[in-house]
Tab-separated table of C-alpha atoms and ligand atoms in Angstrom:
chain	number	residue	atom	x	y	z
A	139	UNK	CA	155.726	104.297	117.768
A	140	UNK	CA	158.191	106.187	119.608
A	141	UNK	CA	159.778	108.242	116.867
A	142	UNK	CA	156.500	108.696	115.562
A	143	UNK	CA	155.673	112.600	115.814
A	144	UNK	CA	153.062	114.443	118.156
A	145	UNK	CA	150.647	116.428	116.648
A	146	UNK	CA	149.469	119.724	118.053
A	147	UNK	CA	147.310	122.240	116.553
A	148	UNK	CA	145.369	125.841	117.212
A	149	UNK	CA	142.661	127.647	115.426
A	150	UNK	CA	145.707	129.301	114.230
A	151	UNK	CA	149.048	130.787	115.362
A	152	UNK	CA	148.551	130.604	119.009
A	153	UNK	CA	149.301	127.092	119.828
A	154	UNK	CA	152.790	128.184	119.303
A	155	UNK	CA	153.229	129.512	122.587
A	156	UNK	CA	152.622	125.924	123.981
A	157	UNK	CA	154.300	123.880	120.901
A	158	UNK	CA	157.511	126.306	121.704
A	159	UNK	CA	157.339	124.587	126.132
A	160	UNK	CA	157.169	121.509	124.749
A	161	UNK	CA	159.777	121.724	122.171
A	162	UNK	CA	161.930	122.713	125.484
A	163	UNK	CA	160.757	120.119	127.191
A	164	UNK	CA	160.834	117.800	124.812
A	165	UNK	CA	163.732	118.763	122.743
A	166	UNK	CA	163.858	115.050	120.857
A	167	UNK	CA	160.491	114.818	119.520
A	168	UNK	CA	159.227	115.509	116.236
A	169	UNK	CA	156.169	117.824	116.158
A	170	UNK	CA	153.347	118.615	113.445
A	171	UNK	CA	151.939	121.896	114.155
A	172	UNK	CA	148.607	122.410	112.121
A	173	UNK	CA	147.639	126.269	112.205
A	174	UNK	CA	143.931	126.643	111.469
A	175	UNK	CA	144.238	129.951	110.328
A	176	UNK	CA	141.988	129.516	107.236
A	177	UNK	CA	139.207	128.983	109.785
A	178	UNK	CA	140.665	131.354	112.841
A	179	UNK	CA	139.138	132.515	115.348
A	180	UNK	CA	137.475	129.504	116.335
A	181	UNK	CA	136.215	132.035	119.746
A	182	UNK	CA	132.913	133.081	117.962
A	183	UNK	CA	131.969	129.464	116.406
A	184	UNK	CA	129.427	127.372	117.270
A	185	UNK	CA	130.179	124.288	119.283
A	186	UNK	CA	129.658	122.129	115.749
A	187	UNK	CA	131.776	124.041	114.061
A	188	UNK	CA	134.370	123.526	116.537
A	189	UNK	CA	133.931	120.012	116.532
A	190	UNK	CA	134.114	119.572	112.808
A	191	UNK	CA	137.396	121.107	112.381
A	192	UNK	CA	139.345	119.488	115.341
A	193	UNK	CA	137.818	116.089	113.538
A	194	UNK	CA	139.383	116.656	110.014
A	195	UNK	CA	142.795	117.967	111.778
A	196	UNK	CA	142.622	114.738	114.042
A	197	UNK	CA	142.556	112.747	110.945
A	198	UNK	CA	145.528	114.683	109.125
A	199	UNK	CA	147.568	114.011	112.317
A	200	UNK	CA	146.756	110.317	113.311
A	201	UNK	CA	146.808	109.670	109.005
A	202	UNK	CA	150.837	111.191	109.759
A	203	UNK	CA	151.228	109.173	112.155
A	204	UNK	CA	151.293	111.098	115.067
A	205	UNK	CA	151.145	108.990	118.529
A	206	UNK	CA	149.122	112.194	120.674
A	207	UNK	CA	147.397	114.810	119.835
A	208	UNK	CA	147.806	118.274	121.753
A	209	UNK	CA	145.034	120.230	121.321
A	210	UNK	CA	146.844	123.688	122.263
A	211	UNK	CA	143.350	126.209	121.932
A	212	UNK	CA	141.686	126.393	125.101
A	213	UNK	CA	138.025	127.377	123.225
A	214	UNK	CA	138.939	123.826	121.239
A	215	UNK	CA	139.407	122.338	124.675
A	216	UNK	CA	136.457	123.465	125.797
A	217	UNK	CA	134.189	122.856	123.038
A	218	UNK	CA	135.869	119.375	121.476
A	219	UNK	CA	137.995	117.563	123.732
A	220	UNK	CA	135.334	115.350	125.415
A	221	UNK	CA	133.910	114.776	121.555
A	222	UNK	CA	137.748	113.534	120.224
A	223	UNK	CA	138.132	111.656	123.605
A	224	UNK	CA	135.117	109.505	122.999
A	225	UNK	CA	135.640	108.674	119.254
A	226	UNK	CA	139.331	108.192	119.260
A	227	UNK	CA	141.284	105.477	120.974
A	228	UNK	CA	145.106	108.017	121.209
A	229	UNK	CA	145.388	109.949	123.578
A	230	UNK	CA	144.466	114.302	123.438
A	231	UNK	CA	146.246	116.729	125.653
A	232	UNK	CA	144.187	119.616	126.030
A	233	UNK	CA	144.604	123.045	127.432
A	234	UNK	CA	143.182	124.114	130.930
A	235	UNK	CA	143.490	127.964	132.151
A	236	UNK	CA	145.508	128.834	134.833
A	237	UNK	CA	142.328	129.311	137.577
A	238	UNK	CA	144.442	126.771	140.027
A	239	UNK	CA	147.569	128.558	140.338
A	240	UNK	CA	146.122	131.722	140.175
A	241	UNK	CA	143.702	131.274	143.235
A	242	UNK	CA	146.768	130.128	144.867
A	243	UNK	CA	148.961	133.242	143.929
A	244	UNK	CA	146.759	136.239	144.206
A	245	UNK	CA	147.153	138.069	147.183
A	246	UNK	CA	144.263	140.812	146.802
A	247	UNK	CA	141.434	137.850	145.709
A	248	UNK	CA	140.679	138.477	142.822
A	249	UNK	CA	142.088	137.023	139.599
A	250	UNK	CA	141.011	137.975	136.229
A	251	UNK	CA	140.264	135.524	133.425
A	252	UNK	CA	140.906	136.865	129.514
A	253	UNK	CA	139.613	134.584	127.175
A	254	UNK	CA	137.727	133.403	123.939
A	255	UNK	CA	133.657	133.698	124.107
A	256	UNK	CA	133.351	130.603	123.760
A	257	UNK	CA	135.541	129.513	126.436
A	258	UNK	CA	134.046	131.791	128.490
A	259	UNK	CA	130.469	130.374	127.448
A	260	UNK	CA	131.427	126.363	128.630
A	261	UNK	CA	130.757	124.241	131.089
A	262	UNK	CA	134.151	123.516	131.624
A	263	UNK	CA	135.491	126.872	132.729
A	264	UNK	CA	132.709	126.913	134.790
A	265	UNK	CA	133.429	123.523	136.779
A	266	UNK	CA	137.072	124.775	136.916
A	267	UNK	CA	136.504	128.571	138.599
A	268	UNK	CA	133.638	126.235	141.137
A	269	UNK	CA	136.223	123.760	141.808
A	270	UNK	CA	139.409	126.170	142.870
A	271	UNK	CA	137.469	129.935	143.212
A	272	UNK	CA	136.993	129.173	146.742
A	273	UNK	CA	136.561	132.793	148.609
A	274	UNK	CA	138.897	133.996	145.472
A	275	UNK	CA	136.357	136.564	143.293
A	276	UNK	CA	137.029	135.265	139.685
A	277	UNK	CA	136.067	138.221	137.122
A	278	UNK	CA	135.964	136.806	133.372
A	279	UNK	CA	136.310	138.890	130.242
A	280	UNK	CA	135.781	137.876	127.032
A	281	UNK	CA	138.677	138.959	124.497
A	282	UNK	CA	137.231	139.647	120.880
A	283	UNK	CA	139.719	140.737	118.400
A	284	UNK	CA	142.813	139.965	120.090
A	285	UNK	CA	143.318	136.463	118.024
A	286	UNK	CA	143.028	138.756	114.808
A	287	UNK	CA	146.062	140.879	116.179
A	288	UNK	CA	148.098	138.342	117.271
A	289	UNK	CA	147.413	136.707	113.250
A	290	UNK	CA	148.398	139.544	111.760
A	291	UNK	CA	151.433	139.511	113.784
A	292	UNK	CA	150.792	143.123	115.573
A	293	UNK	CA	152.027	142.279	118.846
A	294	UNK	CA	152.473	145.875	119.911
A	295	UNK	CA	150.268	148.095	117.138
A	296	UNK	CA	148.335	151.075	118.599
A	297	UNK	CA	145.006	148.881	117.553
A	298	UNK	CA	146.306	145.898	119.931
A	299	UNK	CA	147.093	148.356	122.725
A	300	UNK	CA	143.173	149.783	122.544
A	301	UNK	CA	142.452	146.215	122.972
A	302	UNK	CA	144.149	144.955	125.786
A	303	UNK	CA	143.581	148.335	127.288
A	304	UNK	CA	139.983	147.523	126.965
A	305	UNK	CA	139.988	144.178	127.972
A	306	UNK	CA	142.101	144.643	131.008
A	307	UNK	CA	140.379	147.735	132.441
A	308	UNK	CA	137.490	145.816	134.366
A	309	UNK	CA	140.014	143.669	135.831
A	310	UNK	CA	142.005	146.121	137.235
A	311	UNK	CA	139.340	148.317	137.958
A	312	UNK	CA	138.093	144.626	140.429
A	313	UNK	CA	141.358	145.000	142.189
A	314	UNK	CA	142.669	141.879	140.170
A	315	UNK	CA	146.492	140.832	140.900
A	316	UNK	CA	146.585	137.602	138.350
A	317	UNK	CA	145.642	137.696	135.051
A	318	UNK	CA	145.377	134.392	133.474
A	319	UNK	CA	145.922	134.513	129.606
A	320	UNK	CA	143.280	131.841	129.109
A	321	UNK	CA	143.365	131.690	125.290
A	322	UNK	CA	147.229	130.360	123.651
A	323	UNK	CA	147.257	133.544	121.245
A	324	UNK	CA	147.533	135.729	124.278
A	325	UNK	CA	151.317	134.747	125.707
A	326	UNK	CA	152.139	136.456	122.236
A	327	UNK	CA	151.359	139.930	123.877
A	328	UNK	CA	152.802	139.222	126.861
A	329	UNK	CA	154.980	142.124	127.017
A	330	UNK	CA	151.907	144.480	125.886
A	331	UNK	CA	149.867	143.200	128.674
A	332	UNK	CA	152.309	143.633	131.056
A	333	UNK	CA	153.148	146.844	130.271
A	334	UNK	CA	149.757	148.113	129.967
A	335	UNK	CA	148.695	146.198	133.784
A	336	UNK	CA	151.483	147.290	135.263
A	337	UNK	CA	154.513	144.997	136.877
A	338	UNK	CA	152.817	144.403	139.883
A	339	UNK	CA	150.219	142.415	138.108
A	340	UNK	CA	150.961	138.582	137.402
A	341	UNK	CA	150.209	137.143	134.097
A	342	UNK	CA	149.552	133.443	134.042
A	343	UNK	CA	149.671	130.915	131.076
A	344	UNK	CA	149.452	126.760	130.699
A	345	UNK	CA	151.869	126.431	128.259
A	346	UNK	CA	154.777	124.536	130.929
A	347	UNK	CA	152.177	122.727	132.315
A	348	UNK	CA	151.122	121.634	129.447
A	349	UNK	CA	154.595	120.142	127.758
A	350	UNK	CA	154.838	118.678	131.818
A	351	UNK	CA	151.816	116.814	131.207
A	352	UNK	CA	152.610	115.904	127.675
A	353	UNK	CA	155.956	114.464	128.667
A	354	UNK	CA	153.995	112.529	131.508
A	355	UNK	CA	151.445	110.440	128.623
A	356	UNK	CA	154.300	109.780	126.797
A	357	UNK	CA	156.222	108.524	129.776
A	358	UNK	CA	152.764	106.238	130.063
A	359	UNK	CA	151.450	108.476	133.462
A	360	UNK	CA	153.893	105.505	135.414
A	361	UNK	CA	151.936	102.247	134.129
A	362	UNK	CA	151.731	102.464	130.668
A	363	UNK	CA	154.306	102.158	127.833
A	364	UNK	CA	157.204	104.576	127.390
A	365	UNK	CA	156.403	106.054	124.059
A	366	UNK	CA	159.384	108.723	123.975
A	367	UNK	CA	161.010	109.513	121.009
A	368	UNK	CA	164.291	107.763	121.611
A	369	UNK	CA	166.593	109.228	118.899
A	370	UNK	CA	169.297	111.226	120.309
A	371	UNK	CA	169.504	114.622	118.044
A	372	UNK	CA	166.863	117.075	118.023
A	373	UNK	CA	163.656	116.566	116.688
A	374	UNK	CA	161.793	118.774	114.202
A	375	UNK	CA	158.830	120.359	114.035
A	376	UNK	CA	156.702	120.127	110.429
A	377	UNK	CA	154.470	122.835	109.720
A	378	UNK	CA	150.882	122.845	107.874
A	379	UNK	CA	148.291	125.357	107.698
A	380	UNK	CA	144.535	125.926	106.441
A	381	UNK	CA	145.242	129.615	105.478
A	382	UNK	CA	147.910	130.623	103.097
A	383	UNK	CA	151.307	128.722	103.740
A	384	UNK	CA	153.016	132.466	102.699
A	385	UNK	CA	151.087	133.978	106.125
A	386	UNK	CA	153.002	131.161	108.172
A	387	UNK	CA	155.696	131.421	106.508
A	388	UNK	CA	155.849	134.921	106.936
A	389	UNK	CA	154.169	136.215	110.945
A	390	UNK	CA	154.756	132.520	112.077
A	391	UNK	CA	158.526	132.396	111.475
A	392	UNK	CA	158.451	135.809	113.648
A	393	UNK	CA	156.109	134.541	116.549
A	394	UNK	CA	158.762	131.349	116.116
A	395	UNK	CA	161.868	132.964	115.957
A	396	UNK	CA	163.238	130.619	113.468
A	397	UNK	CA	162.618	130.470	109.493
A	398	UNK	CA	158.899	128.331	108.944
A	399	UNK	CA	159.235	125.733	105.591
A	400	UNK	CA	154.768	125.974	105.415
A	401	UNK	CA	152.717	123.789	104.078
A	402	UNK	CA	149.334	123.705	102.676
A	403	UNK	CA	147.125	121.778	104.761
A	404	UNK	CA	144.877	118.941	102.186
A	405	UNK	CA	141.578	120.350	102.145
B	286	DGL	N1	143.952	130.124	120.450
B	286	DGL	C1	142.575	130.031	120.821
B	286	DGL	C2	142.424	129.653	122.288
B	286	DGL	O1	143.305	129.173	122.890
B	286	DGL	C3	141.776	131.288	120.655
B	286	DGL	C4	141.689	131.977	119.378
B	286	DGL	C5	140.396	131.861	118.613
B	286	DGL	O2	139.379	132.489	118.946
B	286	DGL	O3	140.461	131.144	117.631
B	286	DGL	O4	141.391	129.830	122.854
C-alpha cells in the first residue's frame, strides 16, 4: 500500500496549485492528477452533477490503486465530500477556505471571500464563516468566469484583469485586508490579484495546509498505519484528463512548469 499512488483531482486545472504543495511536501509519492476539464467549471452545477463526477473519478483512482483521494476543488468539497465519505471506506482530503487564518490575520475586520457559486451557495462555507467570523465582517463574492481564464491559460489577459477587477472591487470597497482565494484555480492569478488589490492586501490559499494534512493521514493522524511511500527517489505524478489530453498537455505543462505526458481519461 505504501508505494501505491494518491489520487487528486479538480474540475480541471486548478487542483494544481495544491497537487504542486504536496509534491513539496511530499516529494516521494506518486500522484494521479485527474483534470476534469471536459466537464469544468463544476461552480455553476447542480449538487448531482457534482456528485456524479467526483463518483466516476473516485472509481478511476481507487481502480489505480490509489491509497487517498485529495479532492483539491473547494465547490467539490463542498458539494461531494460528505457523499464520497459515506460510500467509500479510503480516506478523502478535501479543501477548506482560508476563513480561519484570515479572521486571525486581518487587521481592519474584514476579510473577503472569492469563490465558486456553488461554494458560496453551501452549508459548509456557511458553518465555517459562523464558526471563526467572530466580530470579523466576512464579505463573499462569487467569481464567475475566472475558472474559464485560468483554463485557457490567460493568467494576465486584459479579459482576466476586467475580472478580478470586478470581483475584487466590493471587497476593497468593504475595507477588506485578506482575500482568501477560496476556489484552487485562483492561486494561478496570484500575481494579477495582487497587483490589481494592491500589496497591502493579503491573499490567502489552502494549498500548504492541505499537503500538511495529507502528509498527516498518511502518517495514520498518530494511531493508524504509516502508509508513506517508502521508496527513496522522487515520485511521479501521472496525468489524465476528461477534456482533450493536447489542452493539458499544452496550458497544464505551463501552469506546471514542467513538460505534461496527458492522458485521456476512460469515459
Ligand atoms: N477549482 C474549483 C474550486 O476549487 C473551481 C472551478 C470550477 O468552477 O470548476 O472551487
Amino acid at each position: 500500500m505504501n508505494d501505491a499512488p494518491i489520487g487528486v483531482f479538480d474540475s480541471g486545472l486548478g487542483g494544481m496549485s495544491v497537487l504542486r504543495e504536496m509534491v513539496r511536501r511530499l516529494p516521494h509519492e506518486n500522484f494521479i492528477y485527474v483534470a476534469d476539464s471536459g466537464h469544468c467549471p463544476y461552480g455553476g452545477k447542480s449538487q448531482q452533477q457534482i456528485i456524479a463526477r467526483t463518483v466516476a473519478i473516485t472509481d478511476f483512482l481507487l481502480g489505480r490503486g490509489a491509497k487517498l483521494v485529495v479532492v483539491a476543488c473547494n465547490t467539490a468539497t463542498v458539494a461531494a465530500v460528505e457523499y464520497l465519505r459515506a460510500n467509500y471506506s479510503n480516506a478523502f482530503v478535501g479543501m477548506e477556505p482560508a476563513v480561519k487564518p484570515a479572521v486571525a490575520l486581518t487587521r481592519s475586520g474584514v476579510v473577503g471571500v472569492l469563490a465558486t457559486v456553488a461554494t458560496l451557495s453551501g452549508e459548509k462555507l456557511h458553518k465555517l464563516i459562523d464558526r471563526h467570523a467572530g466580530s470579523v465582517r466576512i464579505i463573499t463574492q462569487p467569481c464567475p468566469g475566472l475558472p474559464e481564464r485560468v483554463e485557457a491559460g490567460e493568467l494576465e489577459s486584459a479579459e482576466t484583469r476586467v475580472l478580478v477587477e470586478r470581483y475584487t472591487a466590493p471587497l476593497l470597497a468593504g475595507g477588506a485586508d485578506v482575500v482568501v482565494l477560496g476556489s484552487t484555480h485562483y492561486p494561478f492569478l496570484r500575481p494579477l490579484i495582487q497587483q490589481v488589490v494592491g500589496p497591502e492586501v493579503k491573499l490567502l490559499d489552502t494549498g500548504e495546509a492541505v499537503a500538511r494534512r495529507v502528509e498527516n493521514v498518511l502518517k495514520g493522524d498518530g494511531n493508524g498505519e504509516d502508509l508513506r511511500a517508502d521508496r527513496l527517489g522522487p515520485g511521479e505524478v501521472e496525468w489524465f484528463t476528461s477534456g482533450a489530453p493536447q489542452h493539458l498537455k499544452t496550458i497544464g505543462s505551463r501552469l506546471w512548469g514542467l513538460p505534461i505526458v496527458a492522458s485521456a481519461l476512460p469515459a
